[in-house]
Short mmCIF file of C-alpha atoms in Angstrom, two decimals:
data_model
loop_
_atom_site.label_atom_id
_atom_site.label_comp_id
_atom_site.label_asym_id
_atom_site.label_seq_id
_atom_site.Cartn_x
_atom_site.Cartn_y
_atom_site.Cartn_z
CA UNK A 382 87.52 -36.90 100.82
CA UNK A 383 88.41 -39.86 103.02
CA UNK A 384 92.04 -40.80 103.69
CA UNK A 385 91.76 -43.88 101.45
CA UNK A 386 90.29 -41.81 98.64
CA UNK A 387 93.05 -39.22 99.01
CA UNK A 388 95.79 -41.84 98.82
CA UNK A 389 94.16 -43.44 95.80
CA UNK A 390 93.93 -40.04 94.13
CA UNK A 391 97.64 -39.48 94.68
CA UNK A 392 98.40 -42.88 93.17
CA UNK A 393 96.09 -42.17 90.25
CA UNK A 394 97.82 -38.87 89.57
CA UNK A 395 101.29 -40.43 89.60
CA UNK A 396 100.62 -43.54 87.50
CA UNK A 397 100.07 -41.91 84.07
CA UNK A 398 103.03 -39.57 84.60
CA UNK A 399 105.44 -42.49 84.90
CA UNK A 400 104.28 -44.12 81.69
CA UNK A 401 101.35 -46.14 83.00
CA UNK A 402 101.24 -49.61 84.49
CA UNK A 403 102.85 -51.27 81.48
CA UNK A 404 105.99 -49.14 81.94
CA UNK A 405 106.58 -50.32 85.53
CA UNK A 406 108.60 -53.43 86.28
CA UNK A 407 108.71 -53.22 90.07
CA UNK A 408 107.17 -51.26 92.95
CA UNK A 409 108.63 -50.82 96.43
CA UNK A 410 108.87 -48.12 99.06
CA UNK A 411 111.19 -47.09 101.89
CA UNK A 412 110.49 -44.57 104.66
CA UNK A 413 109.86 -41.60 102.36
CA UNK A 414 110.06 -42.69 98.72
CA UNK A 415 108.03 -44.69 96.22
CA UNK A 416 110.64 -46.66 94.27
CA UNK A 417 109.71 -47.71 90.74
CA UNK A 418 111.54 -49.93 88.30
CA UNK A 419 110.87 -48.58 84.81
CA UNK A 420 111.04 -50.21 81.39
CA UNK A 421 111.41 -46.94 79.49
CA UNK A 422 112.73 -43.90 81.37
CA UNK A 423 111.82 -41.57 78.49
CA UNK A 424 108.08 -42.06 79.15
CA UNK A 425 108.29 -40.32 82.55
CA UNK A 426 107.02 -36.73 82.61
CA UNK A 427 109.37 -35.31 85.23
CA UNK A 428 108.14 -31.73 85.41
CA UNK A 429 104.48 -32.68 85.61
CA UNK A 430 105.33 -35.19 88.33
CA UNK A 431 107.26 -32.62 90.39
CA UNK A 432 104.33 -30.21 90.06
CA UNK A 433 101.95 -32.55 91.91
CA UNK A 434 101.20 -31.13 95.38
CA UNK A 435 101.85 -34.48 97.05
CA UNK A 436 105.27 -34.98 95.41
CA UNK A 437 108.17 -33.45 97.34
CA UNK A 438 110.79 -34.32 94.75
CA UNK A 439 112.21 -37.07 92.58
CA UNK A 440 115.56 -38.88 92.66
CA UNK A 441 116.88 -41.13 89.92
CA UNK A 442 119.22 -43.99 90.75
CA UNK A 443 118.90 -47.73 90.08
CA UNK A 444 115.16 -47.10 90.54
CA UNK A 445 113.04 -44.01 89.89
CA UNK A 446 112.26 -42.62 93.35
CA UNK A 447 109.33 -40.30 94.09
CA UNK A 448 109.55 -38.53 97.46
CA UNK A 449 106.12 -38.56 99.15
CA UNK A 450 107.20 -38.29 102.78
CA UNK A 451 106.97 -40.58 105.82
CA UNK A 452 103.58 -42.14 106.45
CA UNK A 453 102.14 -41.03 103.11
CA UNK A 454 104.32 -43.34 101.03
CA UNK A 455 103.29 -46.42 103.04
CA UNK A 456 99.62 -45.66 102.35
CA UNK A 457 99.96 -44.62 98.71
CA UNK A 458 102.02 -47.66 97.64
CA UNK A 459 99.23 -50.26 98.12
CA UNK A 460 96.81 -48.01 96.23
CA UNK A 461 99.38 -47.60 93.46
CA UNK A 462 99.84 -51.37 93.20
CA UNK A 463 96.08 -51.88 93.14
CA UNK A 464 95.71 -49.38 90.29
CA UNK A 465 98.48 -51.14 88.38
CA UNK A 466 96.70 -54.46 88.75
CA UNK A 467 93.49 -52.91 87.43
CA UNK A 468 95.03 -51.17 84.41
CA UNK A 469 98.05 -53.26 83.40
CA UNK A 470 97.62 -55.23 80.16
CA UNK A 471 98.27 -58.93 80.19
CA UNK A 472 101.82 -59.61 79.09
CA UNK A 473 104.07 -62.62 79.16
CA UNK A 474 107.17 -62.54 81.28
CA UNK A 475 109.21 -62.92 78.13
CA UNK A 476 107.64 -59.81 76.55
CA UNK A 477 108.39 -57.70 79.60
CA UNK A 478 111.93 -59.01 79.88
CA UNK A 479 112.69 -58.29 76.22
CA UNK A 480 111.37 -54.76 76.47
CA UNK A 481 113.11 -53.71 79.66
CA UNK A 482 116.33 -55.72 79.94
CA UNK A 483 118.68 -53.25 78.29
CA UNK A 484 117.35 -50.17 80.12
CA UNK A 485 117.27 -51.89 83.52
CA UNK A 486 120.84 -53.11 83.09
CA UNK A 487 122.02 -49.61 82.17
CA UNK A 488 120.29 -48.06 85.20
CA UNK A 489 121.74 -50.57 87.62
CA UNK A 490 125.28 -49.94 86.48
CA UNK A 491 124.97 -46.17 86.30
CA UNK A 492 127.43 -44.55 88.72
CA UNK A 493 127.78 -47.87 90.53
CA UNK A 494 131.17 -48.66 92.03
CA UNK A 495 131.76 -51.93 93.90
CA UNK A 496 132.16 -50.07 97.17
CA UNK A 497 128.90 -48.14 96.77
CA UNK A 498 127.07 -51.27 95.70
CA UNK A 499 128.31 -52.99 98.86
CA UNK A 500 127.17 -50.06 101.00
CA UNK A 501 123.79 -50.17 99.27
CA UNK A 502 123.48 -53.82 100.22
CA UNK A 503 124.33 -52.99 103.82
CA UNK A 504 121.62 -50.32 103.79
CA UNK A 505 119.13 -52.82 102.35
CA UNK A 506 119.82 -55.07 105.33
CA UNK A 507 119.25 -52.46 108.02
CA UNK A 508 116.62 -50.10 106.53
CA UNK A 509 113.77 -52.66 106.91
CA UNK A 510 114.56 -52.77 110.64
CA UNK A 511 114.04 -49.03 111.15
CA UNK A 512 110.27 -49.13 111.88
CA UNK A 513 110.84 -51.61 114.72
CA UNK A 514 113.76 -49.54 116.03
CA UNK A 515 111.59 -46.43 116.04
CA UNK A 516 108.60 -48.09 117.71
CA UNK A 517 110.67 -49.82 120.38
CA UNK A 518 112.75 -46.68 120.91
CA UNK A 519 109.70 -44.53 121.59
CA UNK A 520 108.31 -47.15 123.98
CA UNK A 521 111.69 -47.24 125.77
CA UNK A 522 111.61 -43.46 126.14
CA UNK A 523 108.04 -43.55 127.48
CA UNK A 524 108.98 -46.31 129.91
CA UNK A 525 112.00 -44.38 131.15
CA UNK A 526 109.84 -41.32 131.76
CA UNK A 527 107.27 -43.34 133.73
CA UNK A 528 110.01 -45.00 135.82
CA UNK A 529 111.61 -41.65 136.66
CA UNK A 530 108.25 -40.21 137.68
CA UNK A 531 107.30 -43.31 139.65
CA UNK A 532 104.07 -43.70 137.69
CA UNK A 533 102.34 -46.97 136.74
CA UNK A 534 104.84 -49.36 138.38
CA UNK A 535 102.74 -52.36 137.35
CA UNK A 536 102.90 -51.36 133.69
CA UNK A 537 106.54 -50.35 133.28
CA UNK A 538 107.91 -53.94 133.34
CA UNK A 539 105.62 -54.78 130.41
CA UNK A 540 106.76 -51.68 128.53
CA UNK A 541 110.38 -52.64 129.21
CA UNK A 542 109.75 -56.07 127.70
CA UNK A 543 108.17 -54.52 124.61
CA UNK A 544 111.04 -52.07 124.18
CA UNK A 545 113.82 -54.61 124.76
CA UNK A 546 112.47 -57.73 123.05
CA UNK A 547 113.38 -56.63 119.53
CA UNK A 548 116.84 -55.39 120.50
CA UNK A 549 117.55 -58.68 122.27
CA UNK A 550 116.95 -60.54 119.01
CA UNK A 551 118.06 -57.94 116.47
CA UNK A 552 121.00 -60.14 115.46
CA UNK A 553 118.54 -62.75 114.16
CA UNK A 554 116.75 -60.21 111.96
CA UNK A 555 120.07 -58.88 110.67
CA UNK A 556 121.16 -62.42 109.80
CA UNK A 557 117.87 -63.12 108.03
CA UNK A 558 118.04 -59.93 105.94
CA UNK A 559 121.73 -60.40 105.19
CA UNK A 560 121.27 -63.89 103.75
CA UNK A 561 118.32 -62.68 101.71
CA UNK A 562 120.25 -59.68 100.36
CA UNK A 563 123.34 -61.71 99.41
CA UNK A 564 121.38 -64.41 97.60
CA UNK A 565 121.18 -67.17 100.21
CA UNK A 566 118.33 -68.82 102.09
CA UNK A 567 117.11 -66.16 104.51
CA UNK A 568 116.09 -68.52 107.30
CA UNK A 569 119.55 -70.15 107.33
CA UNK A 570 121.13 -66.74 107.82
CA UNK A 571 118.77 -66.13 110.72
CA UNK A 572 119.52 -69.54 112.19
CA UNK A 573 123.28 -68.97 112.18
CA UNK A 574 122.90 -65.44 113.59
CA UNK A 575 120.64 -66.80 116.36
CA UNK A 576 123.67 -68.59 117.79
CA UNK A 577 125.06 -65.22 118.83
CA UNK A 578 122.12 -64.44 121.15
CA UNK A 579 121.56 -68.00 122.43
CA UNK A 580 122.11 -68.06 126.24
CA UNK A 581 123.96 -71.37 126.01
CA UNK A 582 127.06 -69.76 124.46
CA UNK A 583 127.92 -68.63 127.99
CA UNK A 584 129.22 -72.18 128.56
CA UNK A 585 131.73 -71.95 125.69
CA UNK A 586 135.31 -70.69 125.84
CA UNK A 587 137.03 -69.10 122.82
CA UNK A 588 140.44 -67.41 122.71
CA UNK A 589 140.82 -68.04 126.43
CA UNK A 590 137.61 -66.16 127.25
CA UNK A 591 134.10 -67.29 128.09
CA UNK A 592 131.65 -66.09 125.48
CA UNK A 593 128.62 -64.07 126.48
CA UNK A 594 125.21 -64.05 124.76
CA UNK A 595 125.03 -61.23 122.25
CA UNK A 596 128.81 -60.89 121.95
CA UNK A 597 129.62 -59.51 118.51
CA UNK A 598 126.10 -58.13 118.09
CA UNK A 599 124.90 -57.04 114.69
CA UNK A 600 128.40 -57.05 113.21
CA UNK A 601 128.83 -60.68 114.19
CA UNK A 602 125.42 -61.51 112.75
CA UNK A 603 126.31 -59.74 109.53
CA UNK A 604 129.55 -61.68 109.15
CA UNK A 605 127.98 -65.00 110.16
CA UNK A 606 125.15 -64.68 107.65
CA UNK A 607 127.46 -63.68 104.79
CA UNK A 608 129.62 -66.71 105.58
CA UNK A 609 126.50 -68.90 105.62
CA UNK A 610 125.56 -67.66 102.14
CA UNK A 611 128.94 -68.63 100.72
CA UNK A 612 128.86 -72.03 102.41
CA UNK A 613 125.36 -72.64 101.10
CA UNK A 614 126.29 -71.67 97.55
CA UNK A 615 129.32 -73.98 97.68
CA UNK A 616 127.09 -76.83 98.84
CA UNK A 617 124.57 -76.19 96.06
CA UNK A 618 127.35 -76.63 93.51
CA UNK A 619 128.89 -79.82 94.91
CA UNK A 620 126.21 -81.72 96.84
CA UNK A 621 124.14 -84.15 94.69
CA UNK A 622 120.55 -83.04 94.18
CA UNK A 623 119.22 -86.17 95.88
CA UNK A 624 121.01 -85.20 99.10
CA UNK A 625 120.75 -81.42 98.82
CA UNK A 626 117.68 -80.98 101.02
CA UNK A 627 119.41 -82.76 103.92
CA UNK A 628 123.10 -82.00 103.49
CA UNK A 629 123.15 -78.35 102.39
CA UNK A 630 121.24 -76.82 105.34
CA UNK A 631 123.12 -79.04 107.79
CA UNK A 632 126.58 -78.15 106.49
CA UNK A 633 125.62 -74.46 106.19
CA UNK A 634 124.58 -74.18 109.83
CA UNK A 635 127.36 -76.48 111.09
CA UNK A 636 130.31 -74.85 109.32
CA UNK A 637 129.09 -71.28 109.69
CA UNK A 638 128.06 -71.91 113.29
CA UNK A 639 131.46 -73.28 114.31
CA UNK A 640 133.28 -70.36 112.69
CA UNK A 641 130.86 -67.95 114.37
CA UNK A 642 131.31 -69.45 117.83
CA UNK A 643 135.06 -69.93 117.71
CA UNK A 644 135.98 -66.87 115.69
CA UNK A 645 133.45 -64.30 114.59
CA UNK A 646 131.81 -63.69 117.96
CA UNK A 647 135.14 -62.82 119.56
CA UNK A 648 136.43 -60.73 116.63
CA UNK A 649 133.13 -58.88 116.07
CA UNK A 650 132.84 -58.33 119.82
CA UNK A 651 136.24 -56.65 119.88
CA UNK A 652 135.32 -54.48 116.89
CA UNK A 653 131.99 -53.51 118.46
CA UNK A 654 133.70 -52.62 121.72
CA UNK A 655 136.27 -50.54 119.84
CA UNK A 656 133.50 -48.65 118.01
CA UNK A 657 131.79 -47.78 121.29
CA UNK A 658 135.03 -46.74 122.97
CA UNK A 659 136.09 -44.69 119.93
CA UNK A 660 132.77 -42.81 119.83
CA UNK A 661 132.96 -42.10 123.56
CA UNK A 662 136.60 -40.98 123.38
CA UNK A 663 136.02 -38.80 120.32
CA UNK A 664 133.11 -36.89 121.84
CA UNK A 665 134.67 -36.70 125.30
CA UNK A 666 138.00 -35.33 124.06
CA UNK A 667 137.24 -33.62 120.77
CA UNK A 668 133.48 -33.28 120.91
CA UNK A 669 133.16 -29.76 119.51
CA UNK A 670 135.59 -30.36 116.66
CA UNK A 671 134.21 -33.80 115.89
CA UNK A 672 130.65 -32.48 115.94
CA UNK A 673 131.66 -29.62 113.65
CA UNK A 674 133.17 -32.01 111.10
CA UNK A 675 130.37 -34.58 111.28
CA UNK A 676 127.58 -32.00 111.06
CA UNK A 677 129.29 -30.16 108.22
CA UNK A 678 130.26 -33.16 106.13
CA UNK A 679 127.10 -35.23 106.43
CA UNK A 680 125.28 -33.69 103.44
CA UNK A 681 128.27 -34.28 101.12
CA UNK A 682 128.47 -37.85 102.43
CA UNK A 683 124.83 -38.29 101.51
CA UNK A 684 125.48 -36.94 98.03
CA UNK A 685 128.26 -39.51 97.58
CA UNK A 686 126.19 -42.35 99.03
CA UNK A 687 128.79 -42.93 101.77
CA UNK A 688 126.41 -42.22 104.64
CA UNK A 689 125.20 -45.82 104.43
CA UNK A 690 128.45 -46.95 106.04
CA UNK A 691 127.22 -45.32 109.28
CA UNK A 692 124.14 -47.54 109.61
CA UNK A 693 125.89 -50.54 111.23
CA UNK A 694 127.78 -48.14 113.50
CA UNK A 695 124.54 -46.53 114.69
CA UNK A 696 122.98 -49.94 115.27
CA UNK A 697 126.04 -51.20 117.16
CA UNK A 698 126.00 -48.16 119.46
CA UNK A 699 122.26 -48.57 120.13
CA UNK A 700 122.83 -52.24 120.91
CA UNK A 701 125.74 -51.47 123.28
CA UNK A 702 124.72 -48.24 124.98
CA UNK A 703 121.00 -47.98 124.35
CA UNK A 704 121.41 -44.99 122.02
CA UNK A 705 123.66 -43.64 119.28
CA UNK A 706 125.47 -40.41 120.12
CA UNK A 707 126.25 -39.75 116.45
CA UNK A 708 122.72 -39.37 115.07
CA UNK A 709 121.75 -36.13 116.90
CA UNK A 710 124.97 -34.53 115.64
CA UNK A 711 124.36 -35.64 112.07
CA UNK A 712 120.78 -34.38 112.30
CA UNK A 713 122.18 -30.85 112.52
CA UNK A 714 122.91 -31.04 108.79
CA UNK A 715 119.16 -30.83 108.22
CA UNK A 716 118.93 -27.79 110.49
CA UNK A 717 121.55 -25.97 108.43
CA UNK A 718 119.55 -26.85 105.32
CA UNK A 719 116.37 -25.35 106.79
CA UNK A 720 118.16 -22.13 107.75
CA UNK A 721 119.69 -21.83 104.30
CA UNK A 722 116.30 -22.32 102.64
CA UNK A 723 114.78 -19.51 104.73
CA UNK A 724 117.56 -17.20 103.60
CA UNK A 725 117.04 -18.16 99.95
CA UNK A 726 113.36 -17.37 100.38
CA UNK A 727 114.17 -13.82 101.52
CA UNK A 728 116.97 -13.25 99.01
CA UNK A 729 114.76 -14.10 96.02
CA UNK A 730 111.58 -12.06 96.67
CA UNK A 731 110.63 -11.95 92.97
CA UNK A 732 111.16 -15.62 92.12
CA UNK A 733 107.74 -17.08 92.80
CA UNK A 734 108.70 -20.56 91.65
CA UNK A 735 111.55 -21.13 94.10
CA UNK A 736 109.69 -19.43 96.94
CA UNK A 737 106.70 -21.75 96.42
CA UNK A 738 109.03 -24.75 96.43
CA UNK A 739 110.54 -23.63 99.73
CA UNK A 740 107.15 -22.94 101.35
CA UNK A 741 105.84 -26.36 100.42
CA UNK A 742 109.01 -28.21 101.46
CA UNK A 743 109.78 -26.49 104.77
CA UNK A 744 107.21 -28.36 106.95
CA UNK A 745 108.64 -31.72 105.91
CA UNK A 746 112.19 -30.41 106.30
CA UNK A 747 111.52 -29.40 109.91
CA UNK A 748 110.60 -33.07 110.44
CA UNK A 749 113.84 -34.27 108.87
CA UNK A 750 112.78 -34.93 105.25
CA UNK A 751 115.36 -32.80 103.45
CA UNK A 752 115.38 -34.10 99.88
CA UNK A 753 112.98 -31.50 98.42
CA UNK A 754 115.12 -28.59 99.65
CA UNK A 755 118.44 -30.24 98.85
CA UNK A 756 117.65 -31.37 95.31
CA UNK A 757 115.15 -28.65 94.49
CA UNK A 758 116.81 -25.55 95.95
CA UNK A 759 120.22 -25.50 97.60
CA UNK A 760 122.20 -27.99 95.52
CA UNK A 761 121.20 -26.57 92.11
CA UNK A 762 121.97 -23.04 93.35
CA UNK A 763 125.45 -24.12 94.50
CA UNK A 764 126.58 -21.73 97.22
CA UNK A 765 123.50 -22.22 99.44
CA UNK A 766 124.37 -25.92 99.64
CA UNK A 767 127.80 -25.01 101.03
CA UNK A 768 126.38 -22.51 103.50
CA UNK A 769 123.79 -25.09 104.59
CA UNK A 770 126.72 -27.39 105.43
CA UNK A 771 128.24 -24.54 107.47
CA UNK A 772 125.02 -24.30 109.48
CA UNK A 773 125.09 -28.07 110.07
CA UNK A 774 128.72 -27.84 111.18
CA UNK A 775 128.00 -25.23 113.87
CA UNK A 776 124.92 -27.12 115.07
CA UNK A 777 126.96 -30.32 115.31
CA UNK A 778 129.73 -28.46 117.11
CA UNK A 779 127.19 -27.18 119.66
CA UNK A 780 125.95 -30.69 120.49
CA UNK A 781 129.51 -32.06 120.47
CA UNK A 782 130.64 -29.36 122.89
CA UNK A 783 128.16 -30.56 125.49
CA UNK A 784 129.42 -34.11 125.01
CA UNK A 785 132.86 -32.82 125.97
CA UNK A 786 131.30 -31.33 129.08
CA UNK A 787 129.78 -34.69 130.02
CA UNK A 788 126.24 -34.25 128.70
CA UNK A 789 125.66 -36.93 126.06
CA UNK A 790 122.79 -36.60 123.63
CA UNK A 791 121.73 -39.79 121.88
CA UNK A 792 118.91 -41.35 119.89
CA UNK A 793 117.39 -44.72 120.73
CA UNK A 794 116.65 -45.44 117.05
CA UNK A 795 117.73 -44.42 113.58
CA UNK A 796 115.56 -42.99 110.83
CA UNK A 797 113.85 -39.81 112.07
CA UNK A 798 115.59 -36.46 112.20
CA UNK A 799 114.77 -32.84 112.93
CA UNK A 800 111.81 -32.35 115.24
CA UNK A 801 110.76 -35.98 114.70
CA UNK A 802 113.80 -37.07 116.71
CA UNK A 803 112.58 -35.52 119.98
CA UNK A 804 110.55 -38.59 121.08
CA UNK A 805 113.63 -40.79 120.59
CA UNK A 806 116.15 -38.70 122.53
CA UNK A 807 118.07 -40.19 125.44
CA UNK A 808 121.21 -39.27 127.34
CA UNK A 809 123.14 -39.57 130.57
CA UNK A 810 121.92 -36.45 132.41
CA UNK A 811 118.13 -36.55 132.32
CA UNK A 812 115.61 -36.14 129.54
CA UNK A 813 115.03 -32.41 130.09
CA UNK A 814 118.68 -31.50 129.64
CA UNK A 815 119.02 -33.81 126.65
CA UNK A 816 116.05 -32.20 124.91
CA UNK A 817 117.37 -28.71 125.68
CA UNK A 818 120.81 -29.45 124.18
CA UNK A 819 119.34 -30.99 121.03
CA UNK A 820 116.91 -28.08 120.62
CA UNK A 821 119.79 -25.65 121.10
CA UNK A 822 121.76 -27.41 118.39
CA UNK A 823 118.83 -27.13 115.99
CA UNK A 824 118.49 -23.42 116.71
CA UNK A 825 122.22 -22.88 116.12
CA UNK A 826 121.98 -24.80 112.84
CA UNK A 827 118.95 -22.77 111.72
CA UNK A 828 120.59 -19.46 112.65
CA UNK A 829 124.06 -20.07 111.20
CA UNK A 830 122.63 -21.64 108.05
CA UNK A 831 120.41 -18.60 107.58
CA UNK A 832 123.11 -15.99 108.27
CA UNK A 833 125.76 -17.73 106.18
CA UNK A 834 123.40 -18.09 103.23
CA UNK A 835 121.92 -14.60 103.48
CA UNK A 836 125.29 -12.84 103.52
CA UNK A 837 127.56 -15.22 101.62
CA UNK A 838 125.29 -17.63 99.76
CA UNK A 839 124.73 -15.53 96.63
CA UNK A 840 127.08 -13.94 94.19
CA UNK A 841 125.95 -10.88 92.25
CA UNK A 842 125.58 -13.00 89.13
CA UNK A 843 123.49 -15.60 90.94
CA UNK A 844 121.10 -12.96 92.25
CA UNK A 845 120.74 -11.42 88.81
CA UNK A 846 119.96 -14.81 87.32
CA UNK A 847 117.40 -16.02 89.84
CA UNK A 848 115.82 -12.96 91.47
CA UNK A 849 113.43 -12.36 88.59
CA UNK A 850 109.69 -12.45 88.13
CA UNK A 851 108.71 -15.99 87.19
CA UNK A 852 105.96 -18.56 87.11
CA UNK A 853 106.50 -22.19 88.13
CA UNK A 854 106.50 -23.36 84.54
CA UNK A 855 109.07 -20.76 83.45
CA UNK A 856 111.75 -21.26 86.09
CA UNK A 857 112.57 -24.84 86.76
CA UNK A 858 115.18 -25.97 89.23
CA UNK A 859 116.29 -29.30 87.86
CA UNK A 860 116.66 -32.29 90.13
CA UNK A 861 120.04 -33.93 89.45
CA UNK A 862 120.72 -37.62 89.68
CA UNK A 863 121.49 -38.54 93.26
CA UNK A 864 122.83 -41.51 95.24
CA UNK A 865 120.46 -43.94 97.01
CA UNK A 866 118.11 -42.69 99.75
CA UNK A 867 119.82 -41.46 102.77
CA UNK A 868 119.03 -43.06 106.27
CA UNK A 869 117.10 -40.31 107.73
CA UNK A 870 118.93 -38.59 110.40
#
C-alpha cells in the first residue's frame, strides 16, 4: 500500500467512528493531533476509535482531539477533509448552526477559566510558528557543526542566512498571528510588529536611550499587536463607513506604532532582558534544585493547561541567546514517563490490554509524544503518574546540575522532545558535551522513573485489581478529559 493510500485508509477508518461527515463542524490539526469540532458528541465511538492501530489516544477539550503523532497527522488531515467533501450531505449553514450551536457552546465553556482561555490564545499564536522554528533550528545546528569542522566554507554563509532569516523577522509573524487570534486584521498586527525589527528605529531615542532593532522582541510584538486590535475595533465603531477604509488602518498603525516606539519597545525589552537574566541566574545558582522542580512539576502543569505560559518565555530565550535552556530540563518529564511505563509493563504481566497499550505507545514516547502513556496508562492508574514525575524531577536535576557547573544545555527550537530533540541541541561547551549531558539526563529519568514505579508505584489493592488475565475489550483504561495540547517538550 502506498503512503497516500495508507493515509486515506486511516482517514476512512476514523470518519465513521466520529459520526460521519455530517457530524463534523470543523477540522484542524496541530503537531500531533487531529482536532475535530463535533455537532453531537454522543455519536463518537470512543473505544472503537482508541482501538485503531494508528490512533495513539484521544483527548476531549473544546475540540475532540485524536492523537496520530507527528508527521502522520499532517498527511492524514487532507485525506480526512477530502473524504468529508465526498460524503457530506448538502446542508444550509442555518441547518448546521441550529443543530450544533448548543453543544458547541457547552464544549467551549467546559472547564474554561479566563486565565486558561488567555493562555490558550497565547498558545494559538506561537504553535503555528513551531515548524519554522524546528526547521531553522536544525539548519542552525548543521551550520554550526560545519563551521566548527571547517567544512564547506562557501556554503555556511548561505546556511546561516536560512537559519537566521526567520528569527530576524519572528516579531512580524507573532504580530500577524496575535491580531488574527484576538479578532483584528492580521496584516495590521504584522505591520505594527514590523516596527520593532525595522533598522531605522536605531535613530530614535526613548526614555533617554537609543532604541535598537529587535528591542522588545516577541513580547513587544505581542503587546503591539494586541494594542492594534483594540485601536482597530475602536475605529470600526466610531469612524463613518465612508471613511473606514482610509482612516481605520491609518489610525491603527499610527497610534499603535507611536505607543510601540515610545513605550512598548523599551518596557518589553526590559522584561525580555529580565527573563534571560533570571533563567541564567536560576540555573547558575540553583540549577540542580530548579531542574528538579521544573522536571517534576511539568506533567502536572500540562494537566492544568498552565504549560502554555512557558511558550513566550522559550521563544524569548531563543531570540536572545539562540536557545532555550528550559526545554531540555522540561523534556525530562517525558523520560520519567517512559521509565514508569516500562515498570508498569513488568508489574502487570497478566494484563494483556495494558501491556499492549504500552508496547504500541513506547516508540512514540521515546520521541517525545507522551499523551498515549499519560492518558492511557499512568494517569488512570494514579501512583505511576506520581512516580513518573519523580523520574522527571531527577532527570531535570541532572541537567540543571551541569548548568550550575557551567555547562548549559539548550534547544534552538520548541516542539520536539525526547530523542527528537537531539538535532536541536546547543550549548556553551561544544556539541559533544551538550549531547552527552542531555542523554545522561534522559537515562536518569528512565532509570528513576522505572525504579520508583516498580517499587512504590503500586499498592497491593492496585495490583490485585489490574494484574489479571484480560483481553483488550474487557479491560479498558479510560481516557479522562484533559487540557489543551501541550507544546511538545
